[in-house]
CSV table of C-alpha atoms in Angstrom, one decimal:
chain,number,residue,atom,x,y,z
A,1,UNK,CA,43.0,36.3,-9.4
A,2,UNK,CA,46.3,36.1,-11.4
A,3,UNK,CA,46.3,36.2,-15.3
A,4,UNK,CA,49.2,35.2,-17.6
A,5,UNK,CA,51.2,37.8,-19.3
A,6,UNK,CA,49.5,36.6,-22.7
A,7,UNK,CA,46.3,37.4,-21.3
A,8,UNK,CA,47.2,40.7,-19.8
A,9,UNK,CA,48.5,41.7,-23.3
A,10,UNK,CA,45.3,40.7,-25.3
A,11,UNK,CA,42.9,43.4,-26.3
A,12,UNK,CA,39.5,43.2,-24.7
A,13,UNK,CA,36.7,42.1,-27.0
A,14,UNK,CA,33.2,42.8,-25.8
A,15,UNK,CA,31.0,39.6,-25.2
A,16,UNK,CA,28.3,39.7,-28.3
A,17,UNK,CA,25.7,37.4,-26.4
A,18,UNK,CA,25.4,39.6,-23.1
A,19,UNK,CA,22.5,41.8,-22.6
A,20,UNK,CA,19.7,41.8,-25.4
A,21,UNK,CA,20.9,38.3,-26.9
A,22,UNK,CA,21.5,36.2,-23.9
A,23,UNK,CA,18.3,34.2,-22.6
A,24,UNK,CA,20.1,32.6,-19.7
A,25,UNK,CA,19.8,28.7,-18.6
A,26,UNK,CA,17.1,26.6,-20.3
A,27,UNK,CA,14.2,26.4,-17.8
A,28,UNK,CA,13.6,23.1,-16.0
A,29,UNK,CA,10.4,21.7,-14.6
A,30,UNK,CA,10.5,22.0,-10.6
A,31,UNK,CA,7.2,21.1,-8.6
A,32,UNK,CA,4.9,22.5,-11.5
A,33,UNK,CA,7.0,25.7,-12.4
A,34,UNK,CA,9.6,26.1,-15.3
A,35,UNK,CA,12.6,27.4,-13.3
A,36,UNK,CA,15.8,29.1,-14.6
A,37,UNK,CA,18.1,27.6,-12.1
A,38,UNK,CA,21.2,29.8,-11.5
A,39,UNK,CA,21.9,29.0,-7.9
A,40,UNK,CA,21.5,25.9,-5.7
A,41,UNK,CA,18.6,27.5,-3.8
A,42,UNK,CA,16.6,27.5,-7.2
A,43,UNK,CA,16.6,23.8,-7.2
A,44,UNK,CA,13.8,21.5,-5.4
A,45,UNK,CA,12.1,18.2,-6.0
A,46,UNK,CA,11.4,14.9,-4.5
A,47,UNK,CA,13.3,12.0,-6.4
A,48,UNK,CA,14.6,8.4,-5.8
A,49,UNK,CA,17.9,6.9,-7.1
A,50,UNK,CA,20.0,3.8,-6.8
A,51,UNK,CA,23.8,3.5,-6.0
A,52,UNK,CA,26.1,0.6,-5.7
A,53,UNK,CA,29.5,0.0,-4.1
A,54,UNK,CA,32.5,-0.4,-6.0
A,55,UNK,CA,33.0,-4.2,-5.8
A,56,UNK,CA,29.0,-4.2,-6.6
A,57,UNK,CA,28.2,-6.3,-3.3
A,58,UNK,CA,25.5,-4.1,-2.1
A,59,UNK,CA,23.2,-1.4,-3.2
A,60,UNK,CA,21.3,1.6,-1.9
A,61,UNK,CA,18.1,3.3,-2.6
A,62,UNK,CA,18.1,6.9,-1.6
A,63,UNK,CA,15.1,9.2,-1.6
A,64,UNK,CA,15.4,12.9,-1.2
A,65,UNK,CA,12.9,15.6,-0.7
A,66,UNK,CA,14.5,19.1,-1.6
A,67,UNK,CA,13.0,22.5,-0.9
A,68,UNK,CA,14.7,25.7,-2.0
A,69,UNK,CA,18.1,23.6,-2.4
A,70,UNK,CA,18.0,22.2,1.1
A,71,UNK,CA,17.4,18.5,1.8
A,72,UNK,CA,14.3,18.3,4.0
A,73,UNK,CA,13.9,14.7,4.2
A,74,UNK,CA,16.1,11.7,3.5
A,75,UNK,CA,15.1,8.1,3.3
A,76,UNK,CA,18.1,5.8,3.0
A,77,UNK,CA,17.4,1.8,2.2
A,78,UNK,CA,20.3,-0.6,1.7
A,79,UNK,CA,20.7,-4.3,0.9
A,80,UNK,CA,23.5,-6.8,0.4
A,81,UNK,CA,25.9,-5.6,3.0
A,82,UNK,CA,25.9,-5.5,6.8
A,83,UNK,CA,28.3,-2.5,7.3
A,84,UNK,CA,26.1,-0.4,4.7
A,85,UNK,CA,23.3,-0.3,7.3
A,86,UNK,CA,25.5,1.4,9.8
A,87,UNK,CA,26.6,4.2,7.1
A,88,UNK,CA,22.9,4.4,6.2
A,89,UNK,CA,22.3,5.3,9.7
A,90,UNK,CA,24.9,8.1,9.6
A,91,UNK,CA,23.5,9.3,6.1
A,92,UNK,CA,20.0,9.6,7.5
A,93,UNK,CA,21.3,11.9,10.2
A,94,UNK,CA,23.8,14.0,8.4
A,95,UNK,CA,21.9,14.7,5.1
A,96,UNK,CA,18.7,16.6,6.1
A,97,UNK,CA,19.5,20.4,6.4
A,98,UNK,CA,22.5,20.4,4.1
A,99,UNK,CA,22.3,21.8,0.5
A,100,UNK,CA,22.5,19.2,-2.4
A,101,UNK,CA,25.9,20.7,-3.2
A,102,UNK,CA,26.9,20.1,0.4
A,103,UNK,CA,25.5,16.7,0.4
A,104,UNK,CA,27.2,15.8,-3.0
A,105,UNK,CA,30.7,16.6,-1.5
A,106,UNK,CA,30.1,14.8,1.9
A,107,UNK,CA,31.6,11.4,2.6
A,108,UNK,CA,28.7,9.1,3.3
A,109,UNK,CA,31.5,6.3,4.2
A,110,UNK,CA,29.5,3.7,1.9
A,111,UNK,CA,30.3,3.7,-1.7
A,112,UNK,CA,26.6,2.9,-2.6
A,113,UNK,CA,25.3,5.9,-0.7
A,114,UNK,CA,27.8,8.2,-2.4
A,115,UNK,CA,26.9,6.8,-5.7
A,116,UNK,CA,23.2,7.2,-5.1
A,117,UNK,CA,23.7,10.8,-3.7
A,118,UNK,CA,25.7,11.6,-7.2
A,119,UNK,CA,22.8,9.9,-9.2
A,120,UNK,CA,20.2,12.0,-7.2
A,121,UNK,CA,22.1,15.3,-7.6
A,122,UNK,CA,22.0,14.9,-11.5
A,123,UNK,CA,18.4,14.0,-11.4
A,124,UNK,CA,17.6,17.0,-9.2
A,125,UNK,CA,19.6,19.8,-11.1
A,126,UNK,CA,18.4,18.6,-14.4
A,127,UNK,CA,14.7,18.8,-13.2
A,128,UNK,CA,14.2,15.1,-13.6
A,129,UNK,CA,12.4,14.3,-10.4
A,130,UNK,CA,9.1,12.6,-9.5
A,131,UNK,CA,7.6,15.9,-8.5
A,132,UNK,CA,8.7,17.8,-11.6
A,133,UNK,CA,5.0,18.4,-12.6
A,134,UNK,CA,3.5,18.5,-9.3
A,135,UNK,CA,2.2,22.0,-8.0
A,136,UNK,CA,4.3,22.8,-4.8
A,137,UNK,CA,6.0,19.2,-5.1
A,138,UNK,CA,5.4,16.7,-2.3
A,139,UNK,CA,5.0,17.5,1.2
A,140,UNK,CA,7.6,16.6,4.0
A,141,UNK,CA,6.9,12.8,4.7
A,142,UNK,CA,6.5,11.5,1.3
A,143,UNK,CA,9.4,9.3,1.9
A,144,UNK,CA,8.1,7.9,4.8
A,145,UNK,CA,4.8,7.1,3.1
A,146,UNK,CA,6.9,5.3,0.3
A,147,UNK,CA,7.6,2.5,3.0
A,148,UNK,CA,3.9,1.8,3.4
A,149,UNK,CA,2.3,0.5,6.5
A,150,UNK,CA,4.7,-0.9,9.1
A,151,UNK,CA,7.3,1.2,7.9
A,152,UNK,CA,9.3,-1.4,6.3
A,153,UNK,CA,11.3,-1.5,3.1
A,154,UNK,CA,10.0,-3.5,0.0
A,155,UNK,CA,12.3,-6.6,-0.2
A,156,UNK,CA,12.0,-9.3,-2.6
A,157,UNK,CA,14.4,-12.2,-2.0
A,158,UNK,CA,13.9,-15.3,-4.4
A,159,UNK,CA,16.5,-18.2,-5.0
A,160,UNK,CA,16.3,-20.7,-8.0
A,161,UNK,CA,18.3,-23.5,-9.3
A,162,UNK,CA,18.1,-25.4,-13.0
A,163,UNK,CA,18.1,-28.6,-11.0
A,164,UNK,CA,15.3,-27.8,-8.2
A,165,UNK,CA,13.3,-24.8,-9.3
A,166,UNK,CA,12.6,-21.5,-7.6
A,167,UNK,CA,12.0,-20.7,-4.0
A,168,UNK,CA,10.3,-17.4,-2.8
A,169,UNK,CA,11.9,-16.4,0.2
A,170,UNK,CA,10.7,-12.8,0.9
A,171,UNK,CA,7.9,-10.9,-1.1
A,172,UNK,CA,6.7,-7.2,-0.5
A,173,UNK,CA,4.0,-8.5,1.7
A,174,UNK,CA,6.6,-10.1,4.0
A,175,UNK,CA,8.5,-13.1,5.0
A,176,UNK,CA,7.4,-16.3,2.9
A,177,UNK,CA,6.2,-19.1,5.1
A,178,UNK,CA,4.8,-21.6,2.3
A,179,UNK,CA,4.8,-22.0,-1.4
A,180,UNK,CA,1.6,-23.5,-3.0
A,181,UNK,CA,2.3,-26.1,-5.7
A,182,UNK,CA,-0.2,-27.2,-8.3
A,183,UNK,CA,-0.5,-30.6,-10.1
A,184,UNK,CA,2.5,-29.7,-12.2
A,185,UNK,CA,4.4,-29.0,-9.4
A,186,UNK,CA,4.5,-25.3,-10.4
A,187,UNK,CA,4.4,-22.4,-7.7
A,188,UNK,CA,0.6,-21.2,-7.7
A,189,UNK,CA,0.6,-19.2,-4.5
A,190,UNK,CA,2.3,-18.5,-1.3
A,191,UNK,CA,1.7,-17.8,2.4
A,192,UNK,CA,3.5,-15.1,4.2
A,193,UNK,CA,3.8,-13.2,7.5
A,194,UNK,CA,3.9,-9.4,7.7
A,195,UNK,CA,6.8,-8.9,10.2
A,196,UNK,CA,5.9,-5.2,10.6
A,197,UNK,CA,2.2,-5.9,11.0
A,198,UNK,CA,3.3,-8.7,13.6
A,199,UNK,CA,5.6,-6.4,15.6
A,200,UNK,CA,2.9,-3.5,15.7
A,201,UNK,CA,0.4,-6.1,17.1
A,202,UNK,CA,3.1,-7.2,19.8
A,203,UNK,CA,3.4,-3.7,20.8
A,204,UNK,CA,-0.3,-3.4,21.2
A,205,UNK,CA,-0.3,-6.1,23.8
A,206,UNK,CA,-1.0,-9.3,21.8
A,207,UNK,CA,1.1,-12.3,22.8
A,208,UNK,CA,3.7,-13.0,20.1
A,209,UNK,CA,1.9,-16.3,19.1
A,210,UNK,CA,-1.6,-14.2,18.6
A,211,UNK,CA,0.2,-11.5,16.7
A,212,UNK,CA,2.0,-14.1,14.4
A,213,UNK,CA,-1.5,-15.7,13.4
A,214,UNK,CA,-3.2,-12.4,12.9
A,215,UNK,CA,-0.2,-11.1,10.5
A,216,UNK,CA,-0.4,-14.2,8.3
A,217,UNK,CA,-1.8,-13.6,4.8
A,218,UNK,CA,-1.7,-15.6,1.4
A,219,UNK,CA,-1.5,-14.7,-2.2
A,220,UNK,CA,-2.7,-16.4,-5.4
A,221,UNK,CA,-4.1,-19.9,-5.7
A,222,UNK,CA,-3.0,-21.0,-2.1
A,223,UNK,CA,-5.8,-23.0,-1.2
A,224,UNK,CA,-6.4,-26.8,-2.2
A,225,UNK,CA,-9.9,-25.7,-3.5
A,226,UNK,CA,-8.3,-23.4,-5.8
A,227,UNK,CA,-5.9,-25.8,-7.5
A,228,UNK,CA,-3.1,-26.2,-5.0
A,229,UNK,CA,-1.9,-30.0,-4.5
A,230,UNK,CA,0.6,-29.5,-1.9
A,231,UNK,CA,2.4,-26.8,0.3
A,232,UNK,CA,6.2,-26.8,1.0
A,233,UNK,CA,8.4,-24.5,3.3
A,234,UNK,CA,10.8,-22.8,0.8
A,235,UNK,CA,13.8,-23.1,3.2
A,236,UNK,CA,13.4,-26.7,4.4
A,237,UNK,CA,11.5,-28.1,1.4
A,238,UNK,CA,9.2,-30.0,4.2
A,239,UNK,CA,5.7,-30.7,3.3
A,240,UNK,CA,3.5,-28.3,5.6
A,241,UNK,CA,-0.3,-28.1,6.2
A,242,UNK,CA,-2.4,-25.4,4.2
C-alpha cells in the first residue's frame, strides 16, 4: 500500500472509538436471530425481488434462499421478453453455489435479472428478507413451493380498451377460455384451463381431450343460474356455450 508524502508526514492520532467505545455494526434480523454482519458468510435469508431491463420492455422476479452467504436455491421468473427466458436458464444454473457478492458481480446477461440481483442483494444484506424473523429460516425448496401445484409461474394477462372494455386472457388459475357476462354486459365470472394440471394428466396416461376436460374450472358467477346471461371467448369475441 502506498501513502502520499502528506500522509507520511502526519503525526498519528489514536482512534478514540476503538476498544471500549466501539459497538460494531447495527444488528440485523436474520432467520430469527439478531446478527452483527461483518462478512458475507454472516448473511442469510430467503427473499424475492423484481428487476427490469433498461428499455423497460421486460421484467424478472428473482427468488433466492441464502444460507451463510451462499445461494442455495434460485428461482428465476421472467415476462415480456423472449430472449430473457434464455438468460434465466443460464442464471438458474449459475447462481446456486455462489456467494451473494459473487452473484452481484456476475453478468447474468439480461438487464432485468442483473437488476433483480442488485435489489435482492440490498434486501439480504440489510436484513429485509421474508425469513428475517423465522427461526432457522426457510428450507431449501421454499422457492419451488412458491410456484404451487403444477410448478408454473402465476401470470396475469389482461387487456382492455375504452371502446370495447376488458378481456381476461390469463389468470393465476390458468388460460382463460371464456368470460361470463351479466345482464349489464359486465364480467361476472370466467372459465379457465390449468395448463400445468392438463400436462400432468397427459403424462399420467390420459388422452389430451380427457386431460383438457379434467383441468377445466370456473370462477365467480359463471353459470346462468348464478346470474350469467352469456359467455364469450375473450380472444375471438364469439359467443360460446356455458
